[in-house]
XYZ file of C-alpha atoms in Angstrom:
314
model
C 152.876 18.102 53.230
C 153.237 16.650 50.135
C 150.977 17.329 47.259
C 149.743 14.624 44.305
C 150.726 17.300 41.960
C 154.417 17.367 43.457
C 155.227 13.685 43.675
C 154.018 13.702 39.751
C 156.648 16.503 38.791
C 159.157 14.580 40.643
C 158.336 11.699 38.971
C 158.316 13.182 35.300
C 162.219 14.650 36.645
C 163.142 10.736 37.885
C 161.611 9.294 34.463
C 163.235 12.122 32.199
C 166.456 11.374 34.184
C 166.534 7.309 33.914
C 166.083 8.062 30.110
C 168.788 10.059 30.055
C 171.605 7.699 31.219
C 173.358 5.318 29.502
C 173.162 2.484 32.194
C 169.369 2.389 33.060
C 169.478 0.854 36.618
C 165.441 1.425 37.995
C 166.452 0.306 41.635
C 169.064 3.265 41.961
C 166.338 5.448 39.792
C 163.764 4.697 41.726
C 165.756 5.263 45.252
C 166.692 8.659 43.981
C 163.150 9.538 43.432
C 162.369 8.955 47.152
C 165.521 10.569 48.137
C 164.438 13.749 46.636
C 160.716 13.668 48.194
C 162.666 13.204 51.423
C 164.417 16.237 50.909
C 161.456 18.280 51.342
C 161.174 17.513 54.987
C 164.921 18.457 55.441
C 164.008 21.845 53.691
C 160.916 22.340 55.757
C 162.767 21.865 58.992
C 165.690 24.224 57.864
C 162.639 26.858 56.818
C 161.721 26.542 59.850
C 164.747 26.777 61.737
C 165.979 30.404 60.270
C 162.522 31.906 61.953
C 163.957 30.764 65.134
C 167.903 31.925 64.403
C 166.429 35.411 62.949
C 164.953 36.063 66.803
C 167.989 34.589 68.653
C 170.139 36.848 65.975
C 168.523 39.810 66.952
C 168.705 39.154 70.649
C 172.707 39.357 70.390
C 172.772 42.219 67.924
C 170.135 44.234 71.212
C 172.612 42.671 73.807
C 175.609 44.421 71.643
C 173.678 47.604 71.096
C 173.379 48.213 74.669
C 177.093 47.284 75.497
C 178.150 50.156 72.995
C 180.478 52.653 74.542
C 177.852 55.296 73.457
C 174.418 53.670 73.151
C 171.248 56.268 72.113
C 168.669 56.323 74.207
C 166.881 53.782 71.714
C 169.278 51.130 71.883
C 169.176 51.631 75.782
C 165.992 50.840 75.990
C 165.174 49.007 72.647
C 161.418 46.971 72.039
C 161.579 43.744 73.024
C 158.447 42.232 70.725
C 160.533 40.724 68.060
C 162.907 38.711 70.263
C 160.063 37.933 72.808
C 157.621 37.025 69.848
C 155.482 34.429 71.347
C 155.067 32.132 68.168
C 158.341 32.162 67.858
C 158.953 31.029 71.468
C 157.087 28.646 71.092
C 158.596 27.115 68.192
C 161.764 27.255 69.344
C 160.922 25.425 72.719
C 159.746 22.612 70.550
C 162.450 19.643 71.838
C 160.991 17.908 68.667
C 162.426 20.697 65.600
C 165.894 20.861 67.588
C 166.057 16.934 67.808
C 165.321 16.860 64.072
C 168.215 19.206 63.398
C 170.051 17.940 65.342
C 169.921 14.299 63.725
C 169.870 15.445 60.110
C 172.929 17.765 60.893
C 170.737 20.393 58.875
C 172.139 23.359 61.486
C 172.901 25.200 58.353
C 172.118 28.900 60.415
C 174.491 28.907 62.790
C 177.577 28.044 59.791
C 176.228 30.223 57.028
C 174.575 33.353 59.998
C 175.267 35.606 56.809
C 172.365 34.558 55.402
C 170.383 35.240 58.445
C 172.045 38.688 58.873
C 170.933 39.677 55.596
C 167.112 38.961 56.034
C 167.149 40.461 59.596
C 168.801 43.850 57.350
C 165.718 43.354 54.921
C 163.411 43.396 57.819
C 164.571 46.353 59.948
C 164.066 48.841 56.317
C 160.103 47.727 56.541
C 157.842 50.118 58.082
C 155.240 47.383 59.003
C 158.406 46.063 61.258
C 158.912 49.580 63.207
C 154.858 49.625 63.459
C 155.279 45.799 65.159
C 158.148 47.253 67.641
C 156.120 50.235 68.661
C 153.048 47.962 69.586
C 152.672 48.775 73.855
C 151.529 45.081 74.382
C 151.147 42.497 71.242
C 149.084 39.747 71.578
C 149.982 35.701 70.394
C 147.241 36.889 67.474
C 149.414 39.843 66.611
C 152.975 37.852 66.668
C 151.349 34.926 64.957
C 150.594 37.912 62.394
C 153.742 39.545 62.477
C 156.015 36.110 61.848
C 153.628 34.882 58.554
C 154.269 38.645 57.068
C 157.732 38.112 57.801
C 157.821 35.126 56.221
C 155.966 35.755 52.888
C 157.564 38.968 52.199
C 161.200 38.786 53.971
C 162.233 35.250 53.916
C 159.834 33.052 50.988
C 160.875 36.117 48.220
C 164.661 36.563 49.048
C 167.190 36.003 46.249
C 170.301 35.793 47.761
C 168.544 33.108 50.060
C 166.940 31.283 47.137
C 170.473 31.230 45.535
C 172.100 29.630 48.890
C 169.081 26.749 49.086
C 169.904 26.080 45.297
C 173.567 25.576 45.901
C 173.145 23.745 48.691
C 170.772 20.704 47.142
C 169.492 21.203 43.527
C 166.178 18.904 44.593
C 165.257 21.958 46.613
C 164.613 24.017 43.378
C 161.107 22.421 42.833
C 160.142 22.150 47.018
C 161.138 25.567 47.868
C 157.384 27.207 46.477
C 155.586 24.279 48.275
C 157.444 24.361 51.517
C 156.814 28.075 51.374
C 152.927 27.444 51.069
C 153.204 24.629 53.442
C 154.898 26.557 56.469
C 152.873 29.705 56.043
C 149.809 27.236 56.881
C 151.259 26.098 59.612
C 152.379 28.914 60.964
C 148.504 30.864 60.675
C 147.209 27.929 62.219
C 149.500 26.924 64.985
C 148.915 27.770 68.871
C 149.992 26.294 72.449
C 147.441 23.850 72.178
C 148.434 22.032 68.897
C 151.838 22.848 68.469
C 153.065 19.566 69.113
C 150.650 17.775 66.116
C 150.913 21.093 63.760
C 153.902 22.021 63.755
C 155.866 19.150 62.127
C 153.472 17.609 59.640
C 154.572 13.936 58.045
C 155.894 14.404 54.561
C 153.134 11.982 52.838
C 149.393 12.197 53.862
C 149.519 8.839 53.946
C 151.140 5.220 52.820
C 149.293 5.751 49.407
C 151.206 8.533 48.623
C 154.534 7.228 48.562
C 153.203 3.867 46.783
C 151.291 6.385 44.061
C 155.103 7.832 43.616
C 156.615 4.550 43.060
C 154.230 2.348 40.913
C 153.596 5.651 38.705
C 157.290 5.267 38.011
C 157.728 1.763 37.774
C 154.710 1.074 35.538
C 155.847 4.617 33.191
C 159.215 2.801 33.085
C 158.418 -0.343 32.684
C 155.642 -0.680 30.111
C 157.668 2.231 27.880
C 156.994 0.229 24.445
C 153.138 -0.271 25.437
C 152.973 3.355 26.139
C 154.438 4.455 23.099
C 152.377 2.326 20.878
C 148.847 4.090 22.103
C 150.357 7.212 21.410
C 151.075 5.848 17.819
C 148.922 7.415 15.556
C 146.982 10.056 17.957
C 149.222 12.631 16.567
C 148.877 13.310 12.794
C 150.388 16.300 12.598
C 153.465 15.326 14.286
C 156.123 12.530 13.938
C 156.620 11.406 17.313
C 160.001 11.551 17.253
C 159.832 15.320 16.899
C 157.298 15.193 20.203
C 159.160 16.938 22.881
C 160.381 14.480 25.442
C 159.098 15.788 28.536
C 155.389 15.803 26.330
C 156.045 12.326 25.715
C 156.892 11.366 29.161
C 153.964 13.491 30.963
C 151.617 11.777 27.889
C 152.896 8.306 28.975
C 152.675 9.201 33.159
C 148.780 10.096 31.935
C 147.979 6.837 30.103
C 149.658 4.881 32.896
C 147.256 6.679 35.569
C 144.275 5.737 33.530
C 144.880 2.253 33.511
C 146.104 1.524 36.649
C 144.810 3.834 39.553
C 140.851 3.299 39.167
C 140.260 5.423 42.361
C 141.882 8.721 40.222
C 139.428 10.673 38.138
C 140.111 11.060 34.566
C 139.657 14.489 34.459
C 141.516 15.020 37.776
C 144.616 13.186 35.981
C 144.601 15.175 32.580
C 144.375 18.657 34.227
C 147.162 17.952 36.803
C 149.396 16.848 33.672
C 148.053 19.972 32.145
C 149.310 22.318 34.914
C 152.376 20.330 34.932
C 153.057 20.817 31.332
C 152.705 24.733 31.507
C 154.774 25.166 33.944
C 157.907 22.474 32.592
C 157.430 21.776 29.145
C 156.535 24.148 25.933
C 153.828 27.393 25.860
C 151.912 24.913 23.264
C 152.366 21.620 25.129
C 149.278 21.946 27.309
C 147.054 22.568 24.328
C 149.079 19.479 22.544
C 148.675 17.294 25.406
C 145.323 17.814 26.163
C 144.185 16.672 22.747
C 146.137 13.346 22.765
C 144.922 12.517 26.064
C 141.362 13.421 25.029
C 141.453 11.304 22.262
C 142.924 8.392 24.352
C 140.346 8.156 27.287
C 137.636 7.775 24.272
C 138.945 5.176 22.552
C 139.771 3.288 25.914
C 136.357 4.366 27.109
C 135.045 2.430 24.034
C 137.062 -0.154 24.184
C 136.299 -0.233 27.924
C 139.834 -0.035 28.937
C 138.831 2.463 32.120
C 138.002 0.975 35.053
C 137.470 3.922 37.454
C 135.851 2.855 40.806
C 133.356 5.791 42.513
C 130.892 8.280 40.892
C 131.762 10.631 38.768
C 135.384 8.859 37.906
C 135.200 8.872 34.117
């Protein structure tokens, strides 16, 4: 689930934190660091959850409907499709998701049904939702459909819901846009046949994930004064004190992946920490950055610093 791009940001966050603090303690740092990639899981599985709680929600607000003293012949006889959604069924027969819950004590849904009751309000007001109800007999292809629309443009865009994640765990601020993308591929792909192996993916693709995460901050941390001194004098038109600290932090996460993960491509390093720039540092950091890092992998090219394993690594 995890991307490289992802575990970098939290990185530069875990970096730009320890520098921060008075008492620099790495081990607690660097515990925090995993904590918060951890998290993601815990907000995937809660992401997850609400799809579930949204149908079982709706089931109780037909059952009340019907129990009116003077039900209309709609609520009488309302469409079932939503509440017998097959992709949703067959999520929330997964003994695996409710076991997860369950364990984490993540039932967040059934204390805080408000903010379920407010997306199942959003839904009901789209047109595309009455057209879903009105279907005579949808197929798994048609509620896999309906549920990834619901998601991207009920529950992924909702404010009030974004507000309530942020509250709840600040970490989520940063995971919330990748879980989204995460689940919604998930979701379009899963079926009866894989929805044991789908449906839950493992936070890191593998055990070199989580070690990238933790060397890239140990070795950033650790060999600060080495760092600094090869940015010494790549930027004459700035005193590198005046060098904005996240710049100088994403510059130093950049050297460090040059010289110590030979199986990462140059380029593939300098236009992550590109992207990562625009989107957390200044409008003119990328441009900035780019340049320094430029001038860097030439002069350790030259002075045959790189030592990038596999074609096309340089």
């Amino acid at each position: 689930m995890l991307t490289r791009r992802h575990i970098r940001v939290k990185v530069l966050q875990s970096v730009y934190a320890f520098n921060q603090t008075a008492y620099q303690d790495i081990e607690k740092q660097e515990k925090f660091l995993l904590y918060s990639l951890d998290q993601m899981e815990d907000l995937y599985l809660i992401m997850l959850q609400i799809l579930v709680e949204m149908r079982d929600q709706a089931q109780e607000y037909l059952v009340k409907s019907q129990n009116k003293h003077l039900p209309t012949a709609k609520e009488k006889n309302p469409s079932k499709n939503f509440v017998n959604n097959k992709l949703l069924q067959l999520i929330a027969e997964q003994s695996s998701l409710s076991e997860a819950i369950k364990k984490k004590k993540l039932n967040y849904w059934k204390e805080d049904d408000e903010y379920v009751r407010i997306l199942l309000k959003s839904l009901r007001q789209q047109e595309w939702y009455d057209a879903y109800l009105a279907m005579s007999a949808p197929t798994f292809a048609d509620d896999k459909d309906f549920v990834v629309k619901m998601y991207k443009e009920i529950i992924a865009p909702n404010d009030k819901l974004y507000d309530y994640l942020e509250d709840k765990r600040l970490t989520w601020l940063d995971d919330f846009p990748i879980v989204n993308t995460a689940l919604v591929k998930v979701l379009s792909k899963v079926s009866a046949k894989n929805v044991k192996t789908v449906l839950l993916p493992e936070l890191y693709k593998n055990e070199e994930d989580r070690d990238f995460a933790v060397t890239l901050f140990r070795k950033t941390i650790l060999n600060e004064e080495k760092l600094s001194k090869e940015i010494d004098g790549k930027t004459p038109n700035w005193d590198t004190e005046r060098i904005a600290e996240l710049d100088m932090i994403i510059l130093k996460m950049g050297i460090t992946e040059f010289l110590n993960f030979p199986s990462i491509p140059v380029r593939a390093t300098i236009n992550e920490y590109l992207e990562i720039a625009k989107e957390y540092s200044t409008p003119k950091s990328s441009l900035f950055i780019n340049g320094i890092l430029d001038k860097i992998v030439k002069e350790f090219t030259e002075a045959k610093k790189l030592n990038k394993i596999g074609r096309g690594l340089t």
